[in-house]
């Protein structure tokens, strides 16, 4: 921190002072080859508390030279360091140790997430739990990454190995600043790779806290390297670096295209989890109480800053008015305020840039003729990036608020006639990350699950994720799947071996 008084001024009576001490103790430098170091150019930047617009601290601003140093450290650890020689059982122990430390510091990590990101402390605690679960899940995979023996010519013995890719560049977003670390790092390490991680410049602190825990876990030097900095410099350097074997990116579709182009420099492998404009379809036979609650969670959780947020809510005409009224009541009852307070159910957006973006879309929706049923304006707070949870009714599928990813707490309510109309409107998008269907008709639900062009479909629920099940998108929501056994395939490559029998 700039000064201890800065953090003490942020803390209030009754808050967890141990968490603020933990925050002060997080190194604000780059993690390269197992050591903390300033950026070579000496650059730094502020990270802001979005609830107060105050500077939390100053962190190192890495650039291409720092990325190059991190890649060299990661390459050394992969090729010659102890990481290249340890057994799968030992890798599992490291992952389990990291999970143990995440659980040990759960409350402190949750506070760091909330201070840097703005999400309510209850949601931040859930994120920490999910982070530990992912490391535990992939610890179980280390001993199950198997090859095959194949029938071949009788004079030959053929088998395959599944080997790590090497050095993996990983660029993560700000909306899940710790869980996205787990999604990327855990499977990469389980498979025997080394990592150069760049967190979002808006939320560098959870990743730096994670880096501190990897050192406490005793992870060999160079296995995990962390470069804080900006996308056009540090992120672009990772994407184009010729000694990185794979890049994994979660973020906007526009930046995903740039990552893909830059990765062509050495034809590195790429996986992209990008934007979404997910349809949430409510049929007139649905349990309306559950559908309203699930839909509210689907669009308002994390202030709507979720790639798979159910921002397009399609409602069958017969129940449109009733659903709109109920969702409006829920939105109007959300407590918008200090995310560290237990009673707060929605915090601020992550940054001034995101705040202005969402406010701009609120104006667009009004200009397009949509009816504001709730919200539609900035929050009442004098400081902080607060936007009121918003419900737009009478939305048409060709409106910008129904087609473009807003990434904020903005629901667009769109009527539909029947199943065919629902599917046509739902699939009429460049995105395909997720979708949901609410109905008591099992045949209809299963039929729509096949017809909807999305990587995940929820039936009578929303937003459920589990490390056992793959997550990723269709169309311009990206390619490659994270979580589940699919991540093992993302971070390994098969090798065929032939043995000729000798007489």
CSV table of C-alpha atoms in Angstrom, one decimal:
chain,number,residue,atom,x,y,z
A,1,UNK,CA,0.0,0.0,0.0
A,2,UNK,CA,1.1,3.6,-0.4
A,3,UNK,CA,0.8,4.1,3.3
A,4,UNK,CA,-0.8,1.9,6.1
A,5,UNK,CA,-3.0,4.9,7.0
A,6,UNK,CA,-4.6,4.7,3.5
A,7,UNK,CA,-5.9,1.2,4.3
A,8,UNK,CA,-6.8,2.0,7.8
A,9,UNK,CA,-8.9,4.8,6.5
A,10,UNK,CA,-10.7,2.4,4.3
A,11,UNK,CA,-11.5,0.0,7.1
A,12,UNK,CA,-14.5,0.7,9.3
A,13,UNK,CA,-15.4,-0.5,12.8
A,14,UNK,CA,-16.6,-4.1,12.7
A,15,UNK,CA,-14.7,-5.0,9.5
A,16,UNK,CA,-12.0,-7.6,9.3
A,17,UNK,CA,-8.8,-5.8,10.1
A,18,UNK,CA,-6.9,-9.1,9.6
A,19,UNK,CA,-8.0,-8.9,6.0
A,20,UNK,CA,-6.6,-5.4,5.6
A,21,UNK,CA,-3.3,-6.5,7.1
A,22,UNK,CA,-3.3,-9.4,4.6
A,23,UNK,CA,-3.9,-6.8,1.8
A,24,UNK,CA,-1.0,-4.6,3.0
A,25,UNK,CA,1.3,-7.6,3.0
A,26,UNK,CA,0.6,-8.6,-0.6
A,27,UNK,CA,3.7,-7.8,-2.7
A,28,UNK,CA,2.9,-5.2,-5.3
A,29,UNK,CA,5.7,-6.3,-7.7
A,30,UNK,CA,6.1,-8.9,-10.5
A,31,UNK,CA,6.6,-12.5,-9.6
A,32,UNK,CA,9.3,-13.9,-11.9
A,33,UNK,CA,11.4,-17.0,-11.2
A,34,UNK,CA,10.1,-17.3,-7.7
A,35,UNK,CA,11.1,-13.8,-6.7
A,36,UNK,CA,9.3,-10.4,-6.5
A,37,UNK,CA,10.8,-7.7,-8.6
A,38,UNK,CA,9.8,-4.2,-9.9
A,39,UNK,CA,9.1,-3.7,-13.6
A,40,UNK,CA,12.3,-3.2,-15.5
A,41,UNK,CA,11.2,0.1,-16.8
A,42,UNK,CA,10.2,1.2,-13.3
A,43,UNK,CA,6.6,1.8,-14.3
A,44,UNK,CA,3.7,1.5,-11.8
A,45,UNK,CA,-0.1,2.1,-11.9
A,46,UNK,CA,-2.9,2.5,-9.4
A,47,UNK,CA,-5.6,0.0,-8.6
A,48,UNK,CA,-8.8,1.7,-7.5
A,49,UNK,CA,-11.5,0.7,-5.0
A,50,UNK,CA,-14.6,1.0,-7.2
A,51,UNK,CA,-16.9,1.6,-4.2
A,52,UNK,CA,-15.0,4.7,-3.2
A,53,UNK,CA,-12.9,5.7,-6.2
A,54,UNK,CA,-9.9,5.8,-3.8
A,55,UNK,CA,-6.5,4.4,-4.6
A,56,UNK,CA,-6.1,1.1,-3.0
A,57,UNK,CA,-2.4,0.7,-3.8
A,58,UNK,CA,0.2,1.0,-6.6
A,59,UNK,CA,1.5,-2.0,-8.4
A,60,UNK,CA,4.3,-2.7,-10.9
A,61,UNK,CA,3.5,-2.1,-14.6
A,62,UNK,CA,5.2,-4.8,-16.5
A,63,UNK,CA,5.8,-4.7,-20.2
A,64,UNK,CA,7.4,-6.8,-23.0
A,65,UNK,CA,10.8,-7.0,-21.3
A,66,UNK,CA,9.2,-8.3,-18.1
A,67,UNK,CA,7.1,-10.8,-20.1
A,68,UNK,CA,10.3,-12.0,-21.8
A,69,UNK,CA,12.0,-12.5,-18.4
A,70,UNK,CA,9.0,-14.4,-17.1
A,71,UNK,CA,8.9,-16.6,-20.2
A,72,UNK,CA,12.6,-17.5,-19.8
A,73,UNK,CA,12.0,-18.4,-16.2
A,74,UNK,CA,9.0,-20.5,-17.1
A,75,UNK,CA,11.0,-22.2,-19.9
A,76,UNK,CA,13.8,-23.0,-17.6
A,77,UNK,CA,11.5,-24.5,-15.0
A,78,UNK,CA,9.7,-26.6,-17.7
A,79,UNK,CA,12.9,-27.8,-19.5
A,80,UNK,CA,15.5,-28.1,-16.7
A,81,UNK,CA,14.0,-27.2,-13.4
A,82,UNK,CA,12.6,-29.6,-10.8
A,83,UNK,CA,9.1,-29.2,-12.2
A,84,UNK,CA,10.2,-31.3,-15.3
A,85,UNK,CA,11.3,-34.2,-13.0
A,86,UNK,CA,8.6,-34.5,-10.3
A,87,UNK,CA,6.0,-37.2,-10.4
A,88,UNK,CA,2.3,-36.7,-11.0
A,89,UNK,CA,1.7,-37.5,-7.3
A,90,UNK,CA,4.0,-34.6,-6.3
A,91,UNK,CA,2.2,-32.2,-8.7
A,92,UNK,CA,-1.1,-33.2,-7.0
A,93,UNK,CA,0.4,-32.4,-3.6
A,94,UNK,CA,1.3,-28.9,-4.8
A,95,UNK,CA,-2.2,-28.3,-6.1
A,96,UNK,CA,-3.8,-29.6,-2.9
A,97,UNK,CA,-1.4,-27.4,-0.8
A,98,UNK,CA,-2.5,-24.3,-2.9
A,99,UNK,CA,-6.2,-25.3,-2.2
A,100,UNK,CA,-5.5,-25.6,1.5
A,101,UNK,CA,-3.9,-22.2,1.6
A,102,UNK,CA,-6.8,-20.6,-0.3
A,103,UNK,CA,-9.2,-22.1,2.2
A,104,UNK,CA,-7.0,-21.0,5.1
A,105,UNK,CA,-7.0,-17.4,3.9
A,106,UNK,CA,-10.6,-17.5,2.6
A,107,UNK,CA,-11.9,-14.4,4.4
A,108,UNK,CA,-8.8,-12.3,3.6
A,109,UNK,CA,-9.0,-13.3,-0.1
A,110,UNK,CA,-12.7,-12.5,-0.2
A,111,UNK,CA,-12.0,-9.0,1.2
A,112,UNK,CA,-9.2,-8.4,-1.4
A,113,UNK,CA,-11.6,-9.4,-4.2
A,114,UNK,CA,-14.3,-7.1,-2.9
A,115,UNK,CA,-12.0,-4.1,-2.4
A,116,UNK,CA,-10.4,-4.5,-5.9
A,117,UNK,CA,-13.5,-5.7,-7.9
A,118,UNK,CA,-16.5,-4.3,-6.0
A,119,UNK,CA,-18.6,-7.4,-5.9
A,120,UNK,CA,-20.5,-8.0,-2.6
A,121,UNK,CA,-18.5,-9.8,0.1
A,122,UNK,CA,-20.9,-12.7,0.0
A,123,UNK,CA,-20.2,-13.3,-3.7
A,124,UNK,CA,-16.5,-12.9,-3.1
A,125,UNK,CA,-16.6,-15.6,-0.5
A,126,UNK,CA,-18.3,-17.9,-2.9
A,127,UNK,CA,-15.6,-17.2,-5.5
A,128,UNK,CA,-12.9,-18.2,-3.0
A,129,UNK,CA,-14.8,-21.5,-2.3
A,130,UNK,CA,-15.0,-22.2,-6.1
A,131,UNK,CA,-11.3,-21.4,-6.5
A,132,UNK,CA,-10.3,-24.0,-3.9
A,133,UNK,CA,-12.6,-26.5,-5.5
A,134,UNK,CA,-11.0,-26.2,-8.9
A,135,UNK,CA,-7.5,-26.8,-7.5
A,136,UNK,CA,-8.8,-29.9,-5.6
A,137,UNK,CA,-10.5,-31.2,-8.7
A,138,UNK,CA,-7.4,-30.9,-10.9
A,139,UNK,CA,-5.2,-32.3,-8.2
A,140,UNK,CA,-7.1,-35.5,-8.9
A,141,UNK,CA,-6.3,-35.4,-12.6
A,142,UNK,CA,-2.5,-35.4,-12.3
A,143,UNK,CA,-2.4,-39.2,-12.0
A,144,UNK,CA,-5.0,-39.8,-14.7
A,145,UNK,CA,-3.5,-38.2,-17.8
A,146,UNK,CA,-3.0,-41.4,-19.7
A,147,UNK,CA,-2.0,-42.5,-23.1
A,148,UNK,CA,-3.2,-45.6,-25.0
A,149,UNK,CA,-1.9,-48.7,-26.6
A,150,UNK,CA,-3.2,-49.3,-30.1
A,151,UNK,CA,-3.6,-52.4,-32.3
A,152,UNK,CA,-1.0,-52.2,-35.1
A,153,UNK,CA,1.1,-54.5,-37.3
A,154,UNK,CA,2.0,-57.7,-35.3
A,155,UNK,CA,5.7,-56.7,-35.6
A,156,UNK,CA,5.1,-53.4,-34.0
A,157,UNK,CA,4.1,-52.1,-30.6
A,158,UNK,CA,2.3,-48.7,-30.7
A,159,UNK,CA,1.4,-46.5,-27.8
A,160,UNK,CA,0.7,-42.9,-27.1
A,161,UNK,CA,1.8,-40.4,-24.5
A,162,UNK,CA,-0.1,-37.3,-23.5
A,163,UNK,CA,2.5,-34.7,-22.7
A,164,UNK,CA,2.4,-31.1,-21.4
A,165,UNK,CA,2.5,-28.3,-24.0
A,166,UNK,CA,5.3,-26.2,-22.3
A,167,UNK,CA,5.0,-22.6,-21.4
A,168,UNK,CA,1.5,-21.3,-21.2
A,169,UNK,CA,0.5,-17.6,-21.3
A,170,UNK,CA,-2.7,-16.9,-19.5
A,171,UNK,CA,-4.6,-13.6,-19.6
A,172,UNK,CA,-7.6,-13.3,-17.3
A,173,UNK,CA,-10.4,-10.8,-16.8
A,174,UNK,CA,-11.5,-8.7,-13.9
A,175,UNK,CA,-15.0,-10.1,-13.2
A,176,UNK,CA,-13.7,-13.3,-11.5
A,177,UNK,CA,-10.2,-12.2,-10.5
A,178,UNK,CA,-9.4,-15.2,-8.4
A,179,UNK,CA,-11.7,-17.9,-9.8
A,180,UNK,CA,-10.2,-17.2,-13.3
A,181,UNK,CA,-6.8,-17.8,-11.9
A,182,UNK,CA,-7.9,-21.3,-10.9
A,183,UNK,CA,-9.6,-22.0,-14.2
A,184,UNK,CA,-6.3,-21.3,-16.0
A,185,UNK,CA,-3.5,-22.2,-13.6
A,186,UNK,CA,-4.9,-25.4,-12.0
A,187,UNK,CA,-5.2,-27.5,-15.2
A,188,UNK,CA,-2.0,-26.1,-16.7
A,189,UNK,CA,0.0,-27.2,-13.6
A,190,UNK,CA,-1.8,-30.5,-13.3
A,191,UNK,CA,-0.6,-31.4,-16.8
A,192,UNK,CA,3.0,-30.4,-16.1
A,193,UNK,CA,3.1,-27.0,-17.8
A,194,UNK,CA,4.5,-23.7,-16.5
A,195,UNK,CA,2.7,-20.4,-16.5
A,196,UNK,CA,3.0,-16.7,-17.3
A,197,UNK,CA,-0.1,-15.1,-15.9
A,198,UNK,CA,-1.4,-11.6,-16.6
A,199,UNK,CA,-4.3,-10.5,-14.5
A,200,UNK,CA,-6.6,-7.6,-15.6
A,201,UNK,CA,-5.2,-4.2,-14.8
A,202,UNK,CA,-8.4,-3.3,-13.0
A,203,UNK,CA,-8.0,-6.2,-10.5
A,204,UNK,CA,-4.3,-7.2,-10.0
A,205,UNK,CA,-4.5,-7.8,-6.3
A,206,UNK,CA,-6.2,-11.2,-6.1
A,207,UNK,CA,-3.7,-12.6,-8.5
A,208,UNK,CA,-0.8,-11.2,-6.6
A,209,UNK,CA,-2.2,-12.6,-3.4
A,210,UNK,CA,-2.4,-16.0,-5.2
A,211,UNK,CA,1.3,-15.6,-6.2
A,212,UNK,CA,2.2,-15.1,-2.6
A,213,UNK,CA,0.3,-18.4,-1.7
A,214,UNK,CA,2.2,-20.3,-4.4
A,215,UNK,CA,5.5,-19.3,-2.8
A,216,UNK,CA,4.1,-20.4,0.6
A,217,UNK,CA,3.1,-23.7,-1.0
A,218,UNK,CA,6.8,-24.2,-2.0
A,219,UNK,CA,6.1,-24.3,-5.8
A,220,UNK,CA,9.4,-24.4,-7.6
A,221,UNK,CA,10.7,-21.2,-9.0
A,222,UNK,CA,9.5,-20.2,-12.4
A,223,UNK,CA,6.5,-22.6,-12.5
A,224,UNK,CA,4.0,-19.7,-11.9
A,225,UNK,CA,5.1,-16.2,-13.0
A,226,UNK,CA,2.8,-13.2,-12.7
A,227,UNK,CA,3.0,-10.0,-14.7
A,228,UNK,CA,0.8,-7.1,-13.8
A,229,UNK,CA,0.3,-4.5,-16.5
A,230,UNK,CA,-1.9,-3.4,-19.4
A,231,UNK,CA,-3.4,-5.4,-22.3
A,232,UNK,CA,-1.8,-3.4,-25.1
A,233,UNK,CA,1.7,-3.9,-23.6
A,234,UNK,CA,2.0,-6.9,-21.3
A,235,UNK,CA,-1.0,-8.8,-22.7
A,236,UNK,CA,0.0,-8.3,-26.3
A,237,UNK,CA,3.6,-9.3,-25.5
A,238,UNK,CA,2.3,-12.6,-24.1
A,239,UNK,CA,0.1,-13.2,-27.2
A,240,UNK,CA,2.9,-12.7,-29.7
A,241,UNK,CA,5.9,-14.2,-27.7
A,242,UNK,CA,7.5,-16.8,-29.8
A,243,UNK,CA,8.6,-19.0,-26.9
A,244,UNK,CA,5.1,-19.3,-25.4
A,245,UNK,CA,3.4,-22.6,-26.5
A,246,UNK,CA,-0.1,-21.8,-25.7
A,247,UNK,CA,-2.2,-18.7,-24.8
A,248,UNK,CA,-5.5,-18.9,-22.9
A,249,UNK,CA,-7.6,-15.7,-22.8
A,250,UNK,CA,-10.9,-14.8,-21.2
A,251,UNK,CA,-12.3,-11.4,-22.1
A,252,UNK,CA,-14.1,-9.5,-24.9
A,253,UNK,CA,-14.6,-10.8,-28.4
A,254,UNK,CA,-12.8,-7.8,-29.9
A,255,UNK,CA,-9.7,-8.5,-27.9
A,256,UNK,CA,-10.0,-12.2,-28.5
A,257,UNK,CA,-9.6,-11.5,-32.3
A,258,UNK,CA,-6.4,-9.5,-31.6
A,259,UNK,CA,-5.0,-12.4,-29.4
A,260,UNK,CA,-5.7,-14.8,-32.2
A,261,UNK,CA,-3.9,-12.7,-34.8
A,262,UNK,CA,-0.9,-12.1,-32.5
A,263,UNK,CA,-0.7,-15.8,-31.7
A,264,UNK,CA,0.0,-16.6,-35.4
A,265,UNK,CA,3.6,-15.4,-34.8
A,266,UNK,CA,4.6,-19.0,-33.9
A,267,UNK,CA,1.3,-20.8,-34.4
A,268,UNK,CA,0.9,-21.2,-30.7
A,269,UNK,CA,-2.3,-23.0,-29.5
A,270,UNK,CA,-5.1,-20.7,-28.4
A,271,UNK,CA,-8.2,-21.1,-26.3
A,272,UNK,CA,-10.7,-18.2,-26.1
A,273,UNK,CA,-13.6,-17.7,-23.7
A,274,UNK,CA,-15.2,-14.5,-25.0
A,275,UNK,CA,-18.4,-12.4,-24.8
A,276,UNK,CA,-22.0,-13.4,-24.5
A,277,UNK,CA,-25.5,-12.2,-24.9
A,278,UNK,CA,-27.2,-15.2,-23.4
A,279,UNK,CA,-30.9,-15.9,-23.9
A,280,UNK,CA,-33.0,-16.8,-20.9
A,281,UNK,CA,-36.3,-18.3,-22.1
A,282,UNK,CA,-39.4,-18.4,-19.8
A,283,UNK,CA,-42.4,-20.5,-21.0
A,284,UNK,CA,-45.9,-19.9,-19.7
A,285,UNK,CA,-45.9,-23.3,-17.9
A,286,UNK,CA,-42.7,-22.4,-15.8
A,287,UNK,CA,-42.7,-22.1,-12.1
A,288,UNK,CA,-42.9,-18.3,-12.2
A,289,UNK,CA,-41.5,-17.8,-8.7
A,290,UNK,CA,-38.4,-19.8,-9.4
A,291,UNK,CA,-38.0,-18.4,-12.9
A,292,UNK,CA,-38.1,-14.8,-11.6
A,293,UNK,CA,-35.6,-15.5,-8.9
A,294,UNK,CA,-33.2,-17.4,-11.2
A,295,UNK,CA,-33.5,-14.7,-13.9
A,296,UNK,CA,-32.7,-12.0,-11.4
A,297,UNK,CA,-29.6,-13.9,-10.2
A,298,UNK,CA,-28.7,-14.6,-13.9
A,299,UNK,CA,-28.5,-10.9,-14.8
A,300,UNK,CA,-27.8,-9.0,-11.5
A,301,UNK,CA,-25.2,-11.3,-9.9
A,302,UNK,CA,-21.8,-9.5,-9.9
A,303,UNK,CA,-23.5,-6.4,-11.1
A,304,UNK,CA,-24.3,-8.2,-14.4
A,305,UNK,CA,-20.5,-8.3,-15.1
A,306,UNK,CA,-20.7,-12.0,-16.1
A,307,UNK,CA,-19.9,-13.3,-19.6
A,308,UNK,CA,-22.8,-15.8,-19.4
A,309,UNK,CA,-25.3,-13.3,-17.8
A,310,UNK,CA,-28.9,-13.9,-18.9
A,311,UNK,CA,-29.3,-10.4,-20.4
A,312,UNK,CA,-31.9,-11.3,-23.0
A,313,UNK,CA,-34.9,-12.6,-21.1
A,314,UNK,CA,-37.5,-14.0,-23.5
A,315,UNK,CA,-41.0,-14.4,-22.0
A,316,UNK,CA,-44.0,-16.1,-23.6
A,317,UNK,CA,-46.7,-13.6,-24.3
A,318,UNK,CA,-49.3,-15.0,-22.0
A,319,UNK,CA,-47.2,-14.3,-18.9
A,320,UNK,CA,-45.1,-11.4,-20.1
A,321,UNK,CA,-46.8,-8.7,-18.0
A,322,UNK,CA,-46.8,-10.7,-14.8
A,323,UNK,CA,-43.2,-11.7,-15.2
A,324,UNK,CA,-42.1,-8.2,-16.0
A,325,UNK,CA,-43.9,-6.9,-12.9
A,326,UNK,CA,-42.3,-9.5,-10.6
A,327,UNK,CA,-38.8,-9.0,-12.0
A,328,UNK,CA,-39.3,-5.3,-11.6
A,329,UNK,CA,-40.2,-5.8,-7.9
A,330,UNK,CA,-37.1,-7.9,-7.4
A,331,UNK,CA,-34.8,-5.4,-9.1
A,332,UNK,CA,-36.3,-2.5,-7.1
A,333,UNK,CA,-35.6,-4.4,-3.9
A,334,UNK,CA,-31.9,-5.0,-4.5
A,335,UNK,CA,-29.7,-3.2,-1.9
A,336,UNK,CA,-27.1,-1.2,-3.8
A,337,UNK,CA,-24.2,0.0,-1.7
A,338,UNK,CA,-21.0,-0.7,0.2
A,339,UNK,CA,-20.0,-4.2,-0.9
A,340,UNK,CA,-18.3,-5.0,2.4
A,341,UNK,CA,-21.6,-4.6,4.3
A,342,UNK,CA,-23.3,-8.0,4.8
A,343,UNK,CA,-26.7,-6.6,3.7
A,344,UNK,CA,-25.5,-5.3,0.4
A,345,UNK,CA,-26.7,-7.4,-2.6
A,346,UNK,CA,-25.2,-5.3,-5.4
A,347,UNK,CA,-21.9,-3.4,-5.4
A,348,UNK,CA,-20.4,-1.0,-7.9
A,349,UNK,CA,-19.1,-1.7,-11.4
A,350,UNK,CA,-15.4,-2.4,-11.6
A,351,UNK,CA,-14.1,0.8,-13.1
A,352,UNK,CA,-14.9,4.3,-14.4
A,353,UNK,CA,-14.6,3.0,-18.0
A,354,UNK,CA,-17.2,0.3,-17.3
A,355,UNK,CA,-19.4,2.7,-15.5
A,356,UNK,CA,-19.6,5.1,-18.4
A,357,UNK,CA,-20.1,2.3,-20.8
A,358,UNK,CA,-23.1,0.9,-19.0
A,359,UNK,CA,-24.6,4.4,-18.5
A,360,UNK,CA,-24.2,4.9,-22.2
A,361,UNK,CA,-26.2,1.8,-22.9
A,362,UNK,CA,-29.0,3.0,-20.5
A,363,UNK,CA,-29.3,6.1,-22.7
A,364,UNK,CA,-29.3,4.0,-25.9
A,365,UNK,CA,-32.1,1.8,-24.5
A,366,UNK,CA,-34.3,4.9,-23.8
A,367,UNK,CA,-33.5,6.4,-27.2
A,368,UNK,CA,-34.5,3.1,-28.9
A,369,UNK,CA,-37.9,3.2,-27.2
A,370,UNK,CA,-37.6,0.5,-24.6
A,371,UNK,CA,-39.6,1.1,-21.4
A,372,UNK,CA,-37.7,1.5,-18.2
A,373,UNK,CA,-39.4,-0.6,-15.5
A,374,UNK,CA,-36.7,-0.3,-12.9
A,375,UNK,CA,-33.4,1.5,-12.6
A,376,UNK,CA,-32.2,3.1,-15.8
A,377,UNK,CA,-29.9,5.5,-14.0
A,378,UNK,CA,-26.8,5.8,-11.9
A,379,UNK,CA,-27.0,4.9,-8.2
A,380,UNK,CA,-27.7,7.4,-5.5
A,381,UNK,CA,-24.2,7.2,-4.1
A,382,UNK,CA,-22.1,10.4,-4.3
A,383,UNK,CA,-19.0,8.4,-5.0
A,384,UNK,CA,-18.3,5.0,-6.5
A,385,UNK,CA,-19.2,3.4,-9.8
A,386,UNK,CA,-22.8,2.5,-8.9
A,387,UNK,CA,-25.5,1.8,-11.4
A,388,UNK,CA,-29.1,0.9,-10.4
A,389,UNK,CA,-30.3,-2.6,-11.4
A,390,UNK,CA,-32.2,-2.0,-14.6
A,391,UNK,CA,-35.2,-3.7,-16.3
A,392,UNK,CA,-36.1,-2.7,-19.8
A,393,UNK,CA,-39.5,-3.9,-21.1
A,394,UNK,CA,-40.9,-3.8,-24.6
A,395,UNK,CA,-37.5,-4.6,-26.1
A,396,UNK,CA,-37.2,-5.7,-29.7
A,397,UNK,CA,-34.5,-8.2,-30.8
A,398,UNK,CA,-33.1,-5.7,-33.3
A,399,UNK,CA,-32.3,-3.1,-30.6
A,400,UNK,CA,-28.7,-2.5,-29.6
A,401,UNK,CA,-29.5,-3.3,-26.0
A,402,UNK,CA,-30.7,-6.7,-27.2
A,403,UNK,CA,-27.7,-7.3,-29.5
A,404,UNK,CA,-24.6,-5.9,-27.9
A,405,UNK,CA,-22.9,-7.1,-24.8
A,406,UNK,CA,-23.5,-4.4,-22.1
A,407,UNK,CA,-21.7,-6.3,-19.2
A,408,UNK,CA,-23.8,-4.5,-16.6
A,409,UNK,CA,-27.0,-5.0,-14.5
A,410,UNK,CA,-29.3,-4.5,-17.5
A,411,UNK,CA,-32.1,-6.9,-18.3
A,412,UNK,CA,-33.9,-6.7,-21.7
A,413,UNK,CA,-37.4,-8.3,-21.7
A,414,UNK,CA,-38.5,-9.6,-25.0
A,415,UNK,CA,-41.9,-11.4,-25.8
A,416,UNK,CA,-42.1,-14.6,-27.9
A,417,UNK,CA,-45.0,-16.6,-29.3
A,418,UNK,CA,-44.0,-20.3,-29.3
A,419,UNK,CA,-41.0,-22.6,-29.3
A,420,UNK,CA,-40.0,-21.8,-32.8
A,421,UNK,CA,-40.1,-18.1,-32.2
A,422,UNK,CA,-38.2,-18.5,-29.0
A,423,UNK,CA,-35.4,-20.5,-30.7
A,424,UNK,CA,-35.2,-18.2,-33.7
A,425,UNK,CA,-34.8,-15.1,-31.5
A,426,UNK,CA,-32.5,-16.7,-29.1
A,427,UNK,CA,-30.1,-17.9,-31.8
A,428,UNK,CA,-30.2,-14.6,-33.6
A,429,UNK,CA,-26.9,-13.4,-32.2
A,430,UNK,CA,-23.2,-13.5,-32.9
A,431,UNK,CA,-22.6,-15.1,-29.5
A,432,UNK,CA,-23.2,-18.6,-28.1
A,433,UNK,CA,-21.9,-18.9,-24.6
A,434,UNK,CA,-24.9,-19.9,-22.6
A,435,UNK,CA,-28.7,-20.2,-22.6
A,436,UNK,CA,-31.5,-21.2,-20.2
A,437,UNK,CA,-35.0,-22.7,-20.5
A,438,UNK,CA,-37.7,-22.5,-17.8
A,439,UNK,CA,-40.6,-25.0,-18.4
A,440,UNK,CA,-42.3,-28.0,-16.7
A,441,UNK,CA,-42.4,-29.8,-20.1
A,442,UNK,CA,-39.4,-32.1,-20.1
A,443,UNK,CA,-39.7,-32.9,-23.8
A,444,UNK,CA,-39.7,-29.3,-24.7
A,445,UNK,CA,-36.7,-28.6,-22.4
A,446,UNK,CA,-34.6,-31.4,-24.0
A,447,UNK,CA,-35.6,-30.4,-27.5
A,448,UNK,CA,-34.6,-26.8,-26.9
A,449,UNK,CA,-31.3,-27.8,-25.2
A,450,UNK,CA,-30.4,-29.3,-28.6
A,451,UNK,CA,-31.7,-26.5,-30.7
A,452,UNK,CA,-30.1,-23.6,-28.8
A,453,UNK,CA,-26.6,-22.7,-30.2
A,454,UNK,CA,-24.8,-22.3,-26.9
A,455,UNK,CA,-22.0,-24.0,-25.0
A,456,UNK,CA,-24.0,-24.4,-21.8
A,457,UNK,CA,-27.8,-24.8,-21.4
A,458,UNK,CA,-29.5,-24.5,-18.0
A,459,UNK,CA,-32.9,-26.0,-17.5
A,460,UNK,CA,-35.0,-24.5,-14.7
A,461,UNK,CA,-31.9,-23.0,-13.2
A,462,UNK,CA,-29.2,-20.4,-14.1
A,463,UNK,CA,-25.5,-19.9,-13.8
A,464,UNK,CA,-24.6,-23.3,-12.3
A,465,UNK,CA,-20.9,-24.2,-12.9
A,466,UNK,CA,-19.0,-27.2,-11.6
A,467,UNK,CA,-15.3,-28.1,-12.2
A,468,UNK,CA,-16.4,-31.5,-13.5
A,469,UNK,CA,-18.3,-30.0,-16.5
A,470,UNK,CA,-16.8,-28.1,-19.5
A,471,UNK,CA,-17.5,-24.4,-20.1
A,472,UNK,CA,-17.1,-22.5,-23.3
A,473,UNK,CA,-18.8,-20.9,-26.3
A,474,UNK,CA,-20.2,-21.4,-29.7
A,475,UNK,CA,-19.7,-18.8,-32.5
A,476,UNK,CA,-18.0,-15.6,-31.5
A,477,UNK,CA,-18.1,-16.6,-27.8
A,478,UNK,CA,-14.8,-18.3,-28.5
A,479,UNK,CA,-13.5,-21.9,-28.7
A,480,UNK,CA,-11.9,-24.4,-26.5
A,481,UNK,CA,-13.5,-25.6,-23.2
A,482,UNK,CA,-12.3,-25.0,-19.7
A,483,UNK,CA,-13.1,-27.1,-16.7
A,484,UNK,CA,-13.7,-30.9,-16.8
A,485,UNK,CA,-11.5,-33.2,-18.7
A,486,UNK,CA,-11.6,-30.8,-21.6
A,487,UNK,CA,-9.1,-28.6,-19.9
A,488,UNK,CA,-6.7,-31.6,-19.8
A,489,UNK,CA,-6.9,-31.7,-23.6
A,490,UNK,CA,-6.3,-28.0,-23.8
A,491,UNK,CA,-3.0,-28.2,-21.9
A,492,UNK,CA,-1.6,-31.5,-23.3
A,493,UNK,CA,-0.7,-32.9,-26.7
A,494,UNK,CA,-0.5,-36.6,-27.8
A,495,UNK,CA,2.7,-38.3,-29.0
A,496,UNK,CA,2.7,-41.6,-30.9
A,497,UNK,CA,5.5,-44.0,-30.3
A,498,UNK,CA,6.2,-47.1,-32.5
A,499,UNK,CA,8.5,-50.0,-31.4
A,500,UNK,CA,9.7,-52.5,-34.0
A,501,UNK,CA,10.3,-55.9,-32.5
A,502,UNK,CA,13.8,-57.2,-33.1
A,503,UNK,CA,14.6,-60.9,-33.6
